[in-house]
mmCIF file with all atom_site columns, C-alpha atoms in Angstrom:
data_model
loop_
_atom_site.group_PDB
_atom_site.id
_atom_site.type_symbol
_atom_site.label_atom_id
_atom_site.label_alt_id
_atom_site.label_comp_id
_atom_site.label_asym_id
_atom_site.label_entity_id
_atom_site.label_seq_id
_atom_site.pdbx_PDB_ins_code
_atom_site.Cartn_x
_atom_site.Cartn_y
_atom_site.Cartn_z
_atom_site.occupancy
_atom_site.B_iso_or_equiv
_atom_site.pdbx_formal_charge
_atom_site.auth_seq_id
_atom_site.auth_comp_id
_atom_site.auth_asym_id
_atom_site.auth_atom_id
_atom_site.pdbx_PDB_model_num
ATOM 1   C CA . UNK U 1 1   ? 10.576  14.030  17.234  1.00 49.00 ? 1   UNK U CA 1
ATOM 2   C CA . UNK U 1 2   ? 12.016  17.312  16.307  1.00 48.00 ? 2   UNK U CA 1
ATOM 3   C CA . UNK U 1 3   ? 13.319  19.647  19.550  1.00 49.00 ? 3   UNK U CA 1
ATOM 4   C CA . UNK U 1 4   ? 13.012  23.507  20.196  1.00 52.00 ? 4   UNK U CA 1
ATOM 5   C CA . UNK U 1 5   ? 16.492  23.545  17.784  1.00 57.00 ? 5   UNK U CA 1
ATOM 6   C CA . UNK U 1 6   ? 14.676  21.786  15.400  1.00 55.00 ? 6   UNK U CA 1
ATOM 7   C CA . UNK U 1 7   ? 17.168  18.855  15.481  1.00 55.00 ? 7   UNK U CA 1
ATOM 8   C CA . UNK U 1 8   ? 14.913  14.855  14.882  1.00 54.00 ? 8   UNK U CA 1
ATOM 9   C CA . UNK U 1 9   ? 15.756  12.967  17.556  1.00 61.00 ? 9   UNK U CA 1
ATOM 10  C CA . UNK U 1 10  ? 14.346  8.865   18.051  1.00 65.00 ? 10  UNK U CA 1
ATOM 11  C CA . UNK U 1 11  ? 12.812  8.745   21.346  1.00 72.00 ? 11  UNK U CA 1
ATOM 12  C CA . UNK U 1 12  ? 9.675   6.983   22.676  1.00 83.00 ? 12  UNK U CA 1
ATOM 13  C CA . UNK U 1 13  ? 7.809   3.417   22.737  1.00 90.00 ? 13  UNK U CA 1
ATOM 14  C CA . UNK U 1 14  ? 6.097   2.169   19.800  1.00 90.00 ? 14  UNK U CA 1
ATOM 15  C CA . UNK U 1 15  ? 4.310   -0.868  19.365  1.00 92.00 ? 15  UNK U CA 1
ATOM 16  C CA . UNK U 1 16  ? 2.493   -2.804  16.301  1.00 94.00 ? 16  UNK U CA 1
ATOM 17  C CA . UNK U 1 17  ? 0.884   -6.150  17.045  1.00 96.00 ? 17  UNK U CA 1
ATOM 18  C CA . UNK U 1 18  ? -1.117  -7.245  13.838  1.00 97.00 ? 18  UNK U CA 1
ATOM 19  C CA . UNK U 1 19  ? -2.513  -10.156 11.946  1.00 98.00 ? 19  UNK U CA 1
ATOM 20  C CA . UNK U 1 20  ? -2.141  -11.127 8.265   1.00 97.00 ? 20  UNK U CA 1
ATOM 21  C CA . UNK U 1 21  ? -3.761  -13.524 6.439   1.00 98.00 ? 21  UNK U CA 1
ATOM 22  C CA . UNK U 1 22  ? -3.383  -14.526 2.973   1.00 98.00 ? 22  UNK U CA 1
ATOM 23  C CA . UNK U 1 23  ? -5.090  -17.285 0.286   1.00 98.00 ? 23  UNK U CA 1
ATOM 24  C CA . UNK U 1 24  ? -3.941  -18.664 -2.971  1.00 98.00 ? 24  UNK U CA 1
ATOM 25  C CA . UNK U 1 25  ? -5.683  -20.818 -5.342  1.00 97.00 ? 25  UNK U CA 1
ATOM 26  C CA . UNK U 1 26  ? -6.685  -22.006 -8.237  1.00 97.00 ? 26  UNK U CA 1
ATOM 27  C CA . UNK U 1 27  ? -10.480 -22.131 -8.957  1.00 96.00 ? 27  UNK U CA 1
ATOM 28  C CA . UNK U 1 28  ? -10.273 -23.615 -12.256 1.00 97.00 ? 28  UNK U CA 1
ATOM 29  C CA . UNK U 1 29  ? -7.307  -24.919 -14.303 1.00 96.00 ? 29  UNK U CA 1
ATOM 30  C CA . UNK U 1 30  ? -7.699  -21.389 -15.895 1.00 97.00 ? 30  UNK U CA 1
ATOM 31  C CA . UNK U 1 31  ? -8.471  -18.756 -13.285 1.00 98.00 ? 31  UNK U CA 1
ATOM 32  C CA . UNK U 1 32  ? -6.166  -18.049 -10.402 1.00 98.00 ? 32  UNK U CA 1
ATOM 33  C CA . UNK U 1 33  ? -6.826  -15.959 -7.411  1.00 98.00 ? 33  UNK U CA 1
ATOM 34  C CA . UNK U 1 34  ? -4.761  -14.016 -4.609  1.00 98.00 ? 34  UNK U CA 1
ATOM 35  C CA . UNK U 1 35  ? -6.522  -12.495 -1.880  1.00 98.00 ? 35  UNK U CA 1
ATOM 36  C CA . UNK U 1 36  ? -4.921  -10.635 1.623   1.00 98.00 ? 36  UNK U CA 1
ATOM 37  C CA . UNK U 1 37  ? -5.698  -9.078  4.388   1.00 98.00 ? 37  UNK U CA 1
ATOM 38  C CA . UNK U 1 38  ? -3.363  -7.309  7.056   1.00 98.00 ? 38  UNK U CA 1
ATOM 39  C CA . UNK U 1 39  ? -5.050  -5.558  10.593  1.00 98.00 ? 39  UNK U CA 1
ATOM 40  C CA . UNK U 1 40  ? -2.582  -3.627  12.139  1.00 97.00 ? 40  UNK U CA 1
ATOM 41  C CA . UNK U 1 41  ? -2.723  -1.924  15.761  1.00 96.00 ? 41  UNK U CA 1
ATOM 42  C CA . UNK U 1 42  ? 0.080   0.460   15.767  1.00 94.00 ? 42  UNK U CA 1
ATOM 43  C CA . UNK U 1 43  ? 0.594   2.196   19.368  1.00 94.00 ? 43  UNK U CA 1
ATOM 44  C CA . UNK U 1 44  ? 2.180   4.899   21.101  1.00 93.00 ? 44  UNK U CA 1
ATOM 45  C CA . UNK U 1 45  ? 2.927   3.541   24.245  1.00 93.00 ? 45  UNK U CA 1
ATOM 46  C CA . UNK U 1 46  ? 5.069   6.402   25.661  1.00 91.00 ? 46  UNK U CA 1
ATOM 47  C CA . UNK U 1 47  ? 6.611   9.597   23.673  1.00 90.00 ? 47  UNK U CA 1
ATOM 48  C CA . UNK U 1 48  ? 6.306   13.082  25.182  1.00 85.00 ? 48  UNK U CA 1
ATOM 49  C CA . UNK U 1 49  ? 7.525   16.429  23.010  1.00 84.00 ? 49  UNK U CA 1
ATOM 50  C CA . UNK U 1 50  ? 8.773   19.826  24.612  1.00 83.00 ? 50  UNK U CA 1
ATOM 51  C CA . UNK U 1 51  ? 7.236   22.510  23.191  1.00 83.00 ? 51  UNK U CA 1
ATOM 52  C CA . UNK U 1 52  ? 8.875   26.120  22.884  1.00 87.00 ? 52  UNK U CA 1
ATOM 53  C CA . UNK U 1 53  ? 7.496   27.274  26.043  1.00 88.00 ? 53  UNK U CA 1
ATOM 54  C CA . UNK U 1 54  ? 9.071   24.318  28.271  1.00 86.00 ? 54  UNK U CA 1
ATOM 55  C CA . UNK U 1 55  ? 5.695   22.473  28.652  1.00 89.00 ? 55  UNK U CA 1
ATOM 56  C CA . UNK U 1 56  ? 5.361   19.162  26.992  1.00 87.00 ? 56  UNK U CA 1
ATOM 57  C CA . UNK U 1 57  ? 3.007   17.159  24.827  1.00 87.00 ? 57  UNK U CA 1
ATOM 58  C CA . UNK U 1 58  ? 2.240   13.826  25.727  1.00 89.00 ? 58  UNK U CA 1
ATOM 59  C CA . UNK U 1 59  ? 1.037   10.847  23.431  1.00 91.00 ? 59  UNK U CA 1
ATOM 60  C CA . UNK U 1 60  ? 1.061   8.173   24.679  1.00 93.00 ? 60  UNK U CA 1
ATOM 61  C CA . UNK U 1 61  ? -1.900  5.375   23.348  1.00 90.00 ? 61  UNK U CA 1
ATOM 62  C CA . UNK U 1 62  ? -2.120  7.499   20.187  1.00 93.00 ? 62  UNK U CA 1
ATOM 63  C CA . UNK U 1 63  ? -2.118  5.721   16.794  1.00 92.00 ? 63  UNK U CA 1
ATOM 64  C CA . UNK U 1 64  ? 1.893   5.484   15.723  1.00 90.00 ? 64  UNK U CA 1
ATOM 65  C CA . UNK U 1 65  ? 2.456   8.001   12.672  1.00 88.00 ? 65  UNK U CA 1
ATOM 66  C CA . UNK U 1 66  ? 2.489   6.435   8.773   1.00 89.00 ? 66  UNK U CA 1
ATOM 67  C CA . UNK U 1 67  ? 0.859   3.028   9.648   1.00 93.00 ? 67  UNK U CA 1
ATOM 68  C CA . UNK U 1 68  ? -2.744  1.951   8.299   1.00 95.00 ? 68  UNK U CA 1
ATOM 69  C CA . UNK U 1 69  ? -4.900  0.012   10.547  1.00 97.00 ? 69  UNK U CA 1
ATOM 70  C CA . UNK U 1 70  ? -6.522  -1.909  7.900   1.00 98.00 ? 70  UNK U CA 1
ATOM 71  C CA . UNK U 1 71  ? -5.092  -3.078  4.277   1.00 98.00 ? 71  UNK U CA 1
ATOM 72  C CA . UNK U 1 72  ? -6.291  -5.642  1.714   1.00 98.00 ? 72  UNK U CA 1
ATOM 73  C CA . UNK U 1 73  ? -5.259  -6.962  -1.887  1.00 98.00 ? 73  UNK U CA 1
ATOM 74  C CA . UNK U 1 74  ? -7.405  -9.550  -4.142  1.00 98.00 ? 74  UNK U CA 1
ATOM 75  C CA . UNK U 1 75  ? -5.657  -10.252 -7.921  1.00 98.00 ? 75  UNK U CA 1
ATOM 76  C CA . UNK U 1 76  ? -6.847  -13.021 -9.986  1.00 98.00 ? 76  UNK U CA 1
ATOM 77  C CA . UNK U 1 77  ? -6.151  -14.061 -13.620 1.00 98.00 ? 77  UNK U CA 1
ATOM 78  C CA . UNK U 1 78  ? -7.799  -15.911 -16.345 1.00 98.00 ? 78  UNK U CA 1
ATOM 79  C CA . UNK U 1 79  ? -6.653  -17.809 -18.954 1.00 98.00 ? 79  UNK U CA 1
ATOM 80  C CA . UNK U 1 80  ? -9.196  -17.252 -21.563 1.00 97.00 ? 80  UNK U CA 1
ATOM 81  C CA . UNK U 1 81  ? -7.114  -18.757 -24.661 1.00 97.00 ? 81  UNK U CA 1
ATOM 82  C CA . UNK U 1 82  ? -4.420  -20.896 -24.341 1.00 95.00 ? 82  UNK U CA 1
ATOM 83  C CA . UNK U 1 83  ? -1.836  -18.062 -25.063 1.00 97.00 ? 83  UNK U CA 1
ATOM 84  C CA . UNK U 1 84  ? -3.789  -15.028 -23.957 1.00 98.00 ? 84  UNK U CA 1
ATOM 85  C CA . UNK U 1 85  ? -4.249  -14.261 -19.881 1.00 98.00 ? 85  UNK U CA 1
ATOM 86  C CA . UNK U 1 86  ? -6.281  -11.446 -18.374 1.00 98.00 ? 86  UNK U CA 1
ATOM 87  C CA . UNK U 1 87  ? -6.146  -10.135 -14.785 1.00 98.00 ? 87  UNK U CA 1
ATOM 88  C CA . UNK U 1 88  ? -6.957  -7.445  -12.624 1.00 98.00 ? 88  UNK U CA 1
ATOM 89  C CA . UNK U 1 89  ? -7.097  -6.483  -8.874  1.00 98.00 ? 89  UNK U CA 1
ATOM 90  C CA . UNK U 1 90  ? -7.974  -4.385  -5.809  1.00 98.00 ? 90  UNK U CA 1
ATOM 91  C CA . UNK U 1 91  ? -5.514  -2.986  -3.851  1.00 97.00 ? 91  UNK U CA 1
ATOM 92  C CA . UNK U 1 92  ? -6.826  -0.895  0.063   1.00 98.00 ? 92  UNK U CA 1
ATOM 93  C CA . UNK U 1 93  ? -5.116  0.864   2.310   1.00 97.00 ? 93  UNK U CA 1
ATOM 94  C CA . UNK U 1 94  ? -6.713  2.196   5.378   1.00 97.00 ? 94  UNK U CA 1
ATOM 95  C CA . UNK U 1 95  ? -6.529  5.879   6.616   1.00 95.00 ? 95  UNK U CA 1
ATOM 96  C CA . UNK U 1 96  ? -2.835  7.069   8.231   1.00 93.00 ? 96  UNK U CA 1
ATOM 97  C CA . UNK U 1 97  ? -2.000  9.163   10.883  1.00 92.00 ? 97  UNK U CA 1
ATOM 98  C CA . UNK U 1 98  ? 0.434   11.735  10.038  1.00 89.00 ? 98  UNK U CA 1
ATOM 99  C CA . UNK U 1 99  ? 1.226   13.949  13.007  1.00 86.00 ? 99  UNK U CA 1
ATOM 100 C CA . UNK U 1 100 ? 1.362   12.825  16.738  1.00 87.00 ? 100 UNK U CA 1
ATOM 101 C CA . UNK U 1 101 ? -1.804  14.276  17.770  1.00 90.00 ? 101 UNK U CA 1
ATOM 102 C CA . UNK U 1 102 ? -3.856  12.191  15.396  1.00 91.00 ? 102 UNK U CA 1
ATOM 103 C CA . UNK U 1 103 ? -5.489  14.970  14.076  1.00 91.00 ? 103 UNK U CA 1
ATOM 104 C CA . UNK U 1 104 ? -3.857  15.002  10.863  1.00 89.00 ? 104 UNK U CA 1
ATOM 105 C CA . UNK U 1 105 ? -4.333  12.178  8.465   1.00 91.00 ? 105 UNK U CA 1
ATOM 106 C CA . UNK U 1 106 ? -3.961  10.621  5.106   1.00 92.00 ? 106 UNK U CA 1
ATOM 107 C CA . UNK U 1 107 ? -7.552  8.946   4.022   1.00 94.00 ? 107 UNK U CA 1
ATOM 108 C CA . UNK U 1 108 ? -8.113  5.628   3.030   1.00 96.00 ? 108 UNK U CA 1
ATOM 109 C CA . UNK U 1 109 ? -8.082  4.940   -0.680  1.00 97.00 ? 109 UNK U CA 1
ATOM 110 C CA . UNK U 1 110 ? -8.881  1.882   -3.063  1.00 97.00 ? 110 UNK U CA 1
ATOM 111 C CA . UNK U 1 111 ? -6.372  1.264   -6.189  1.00 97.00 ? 111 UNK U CA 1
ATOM 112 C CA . UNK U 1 112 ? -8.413  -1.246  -9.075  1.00 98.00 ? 112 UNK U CA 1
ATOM 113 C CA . UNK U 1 113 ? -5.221  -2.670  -11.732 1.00 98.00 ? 113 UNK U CA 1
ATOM 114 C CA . UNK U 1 114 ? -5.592  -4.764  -14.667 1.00 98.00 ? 114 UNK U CA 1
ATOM 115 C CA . UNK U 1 115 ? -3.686  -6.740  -16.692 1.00 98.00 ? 115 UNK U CA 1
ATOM 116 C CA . UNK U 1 116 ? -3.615  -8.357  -20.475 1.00 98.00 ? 116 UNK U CA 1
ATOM 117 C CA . UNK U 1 117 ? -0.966  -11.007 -21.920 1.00 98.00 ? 117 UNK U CA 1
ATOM 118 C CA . UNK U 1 118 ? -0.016  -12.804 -24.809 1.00 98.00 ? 118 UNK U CA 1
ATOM 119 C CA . UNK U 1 119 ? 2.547   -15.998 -24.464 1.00 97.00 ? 119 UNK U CA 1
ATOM 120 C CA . UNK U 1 120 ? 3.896   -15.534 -28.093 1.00 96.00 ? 120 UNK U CA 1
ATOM 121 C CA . UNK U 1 121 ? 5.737   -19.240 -27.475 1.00 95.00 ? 121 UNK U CA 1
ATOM 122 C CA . UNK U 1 122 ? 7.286   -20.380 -24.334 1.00 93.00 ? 122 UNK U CA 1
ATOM 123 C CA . UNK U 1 123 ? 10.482  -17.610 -24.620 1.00 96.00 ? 123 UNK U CA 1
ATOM 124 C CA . UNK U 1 124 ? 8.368   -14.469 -24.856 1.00 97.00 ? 124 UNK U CA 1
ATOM 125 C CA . UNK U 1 125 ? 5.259   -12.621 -23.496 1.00 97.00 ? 125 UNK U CA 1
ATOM 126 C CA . UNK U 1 126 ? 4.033   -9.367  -24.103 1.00 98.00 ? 126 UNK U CA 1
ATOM 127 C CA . UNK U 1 127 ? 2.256   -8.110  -20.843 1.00 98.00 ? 127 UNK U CA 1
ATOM 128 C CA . UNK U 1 128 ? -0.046  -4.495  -20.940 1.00 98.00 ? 128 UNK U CA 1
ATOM 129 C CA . UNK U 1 129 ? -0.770  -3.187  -17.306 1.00 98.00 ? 129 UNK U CA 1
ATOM 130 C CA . UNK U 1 130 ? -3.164  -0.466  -16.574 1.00 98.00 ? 130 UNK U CA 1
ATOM 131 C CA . UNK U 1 131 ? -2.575  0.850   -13.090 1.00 97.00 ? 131 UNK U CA 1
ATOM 132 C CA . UNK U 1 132 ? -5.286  2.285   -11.239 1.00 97.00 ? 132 UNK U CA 1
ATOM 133 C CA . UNK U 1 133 ? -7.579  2.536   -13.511 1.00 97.00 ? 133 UNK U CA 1
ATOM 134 C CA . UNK U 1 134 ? -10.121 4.851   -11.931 1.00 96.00 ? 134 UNK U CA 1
ATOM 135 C CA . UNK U 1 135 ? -7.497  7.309   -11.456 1.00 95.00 ? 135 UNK U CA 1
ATOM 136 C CA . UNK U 1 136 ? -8.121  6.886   -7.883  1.00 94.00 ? 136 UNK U CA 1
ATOM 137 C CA . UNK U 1 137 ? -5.957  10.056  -5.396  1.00 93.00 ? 137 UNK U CA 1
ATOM 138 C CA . UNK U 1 138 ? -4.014  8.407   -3.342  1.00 92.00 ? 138 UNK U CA 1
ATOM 139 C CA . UNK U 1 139 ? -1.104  9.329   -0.702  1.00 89.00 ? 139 UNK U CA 1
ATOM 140 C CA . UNK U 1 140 ? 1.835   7.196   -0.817  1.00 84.00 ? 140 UNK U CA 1
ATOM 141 C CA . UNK U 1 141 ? 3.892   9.115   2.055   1.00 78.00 ? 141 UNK U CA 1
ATOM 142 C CA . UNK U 1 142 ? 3.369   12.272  3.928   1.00 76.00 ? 142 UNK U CA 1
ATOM 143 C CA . UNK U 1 143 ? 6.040   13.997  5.790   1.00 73.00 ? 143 UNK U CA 1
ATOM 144 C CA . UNK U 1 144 ? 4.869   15.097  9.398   1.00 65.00 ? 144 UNK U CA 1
ATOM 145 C CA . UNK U 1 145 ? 1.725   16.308  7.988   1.00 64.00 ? 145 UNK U CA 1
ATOM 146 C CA . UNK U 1 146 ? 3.268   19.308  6.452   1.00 72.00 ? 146 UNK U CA 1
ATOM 147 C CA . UNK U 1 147 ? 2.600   17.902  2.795   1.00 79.00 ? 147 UNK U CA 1
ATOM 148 C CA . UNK U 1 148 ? 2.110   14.495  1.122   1.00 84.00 ? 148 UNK U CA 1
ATOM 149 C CA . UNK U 1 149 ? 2.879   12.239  -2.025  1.00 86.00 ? 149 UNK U CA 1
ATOM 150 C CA . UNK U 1 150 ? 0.691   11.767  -4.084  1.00 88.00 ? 150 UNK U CA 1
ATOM 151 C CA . UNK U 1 151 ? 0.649   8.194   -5.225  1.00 88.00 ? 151 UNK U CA 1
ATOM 152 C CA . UNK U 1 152 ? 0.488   7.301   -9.051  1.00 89.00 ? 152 UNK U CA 1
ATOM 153 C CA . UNK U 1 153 ? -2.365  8.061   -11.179 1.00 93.00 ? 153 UNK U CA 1
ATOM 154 C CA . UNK U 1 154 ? -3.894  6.062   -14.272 1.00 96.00 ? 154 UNK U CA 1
ATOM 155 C CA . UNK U 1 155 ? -1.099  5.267   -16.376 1.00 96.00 ? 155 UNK U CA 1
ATOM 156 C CA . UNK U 1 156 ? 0.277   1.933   -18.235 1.00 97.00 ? 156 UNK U CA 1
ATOM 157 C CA . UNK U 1 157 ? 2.999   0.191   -18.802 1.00 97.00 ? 157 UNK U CA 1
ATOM 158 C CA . UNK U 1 158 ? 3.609   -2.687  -21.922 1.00 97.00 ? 158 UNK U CA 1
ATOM 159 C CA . UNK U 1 159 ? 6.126   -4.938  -21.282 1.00 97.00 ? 159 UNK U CA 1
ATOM 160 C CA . UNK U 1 160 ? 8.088   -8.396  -23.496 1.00 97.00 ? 160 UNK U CA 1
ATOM 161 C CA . UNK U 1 161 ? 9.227   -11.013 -20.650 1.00 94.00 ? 161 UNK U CA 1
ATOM 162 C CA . UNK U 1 162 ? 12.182  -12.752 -22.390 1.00 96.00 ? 162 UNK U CA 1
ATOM 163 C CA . UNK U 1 163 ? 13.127  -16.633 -21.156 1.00 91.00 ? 163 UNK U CA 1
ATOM 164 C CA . UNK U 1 164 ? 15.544  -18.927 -22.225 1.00 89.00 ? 164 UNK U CA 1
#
């Protein structure tokens, strides 16, 4: 909350009850698969803010600020050759709330990755990620719906995993 003086103060309720659930398998002995799913219900249950002229804004039930209602991930991998793996993935995240009104908000957006990798021999891997490939806008953060992140575009990374 920020007050007349434009000090941020933490007052008021909030309350998220949610679900998550989450699978893992293999559906061959070559292809792997993660999957999840998270429902959220994130509540005001009591926050009031004075405004300049003395009178107050209360919020109570709104939607709490920076939380999505609704978020999902699938990734799976295949091993097409016995050194070289390929993968890729969906990633969701529901619309967010940004102000206490709930009139502001950050929409929904959909993130697709993929993956390639060669096992050189059991100490090293070269791994090439492309990262939302689509070059999908998204909003990682907003602050108080003045202005918002915008989350990565298409870009990707190659990487050499080293064990021993």
């Amino acid at each position: 909350s920020s007050d007349i003086d434009g000090s941020v103060q933490n007052i008021g309720k909030n309350r998220v009850r949610g679900l998550e659930l989450s699978a893992a398998g293999s559906l061959t002995d070559q292809w792997d698969i993660w999957a999840g799913y998270t429902y959220l219900d994130p509540k005001v249950l009591k926050y009031q803010s004075r405004n300049r002229d003395g009178t107050f804004n209360v919020f109570d039930g709104n939607q709490t600020k920076f939380v999505a209602k609704h978020s999902a991930n699938v990734w799976t991998t295949y091993r097409v050759l016995p050194d070289w793996t390929v993968g890729t993935g969906l990633t969701y995240v529901g619309k967010r709330m940004v102000n206490d009104a709930n009139t502001l908000q950050l929409p929904s957006h959909l993130i697709w990755d993929a993956m390639v990798r060669w096992d050189i021999n059991k100490h090293v891997d070269l791994q090439l990620n492309v990262n939302n490939i689509t070059d999908a806008r998204s909003y990682d953060a907003s602050h108080v719906g003045l202005f918002a992140n915008v989350g990565y575009g298409r870009s990707a990374t190659l990487n050499a995993n080293f064990r021993y």
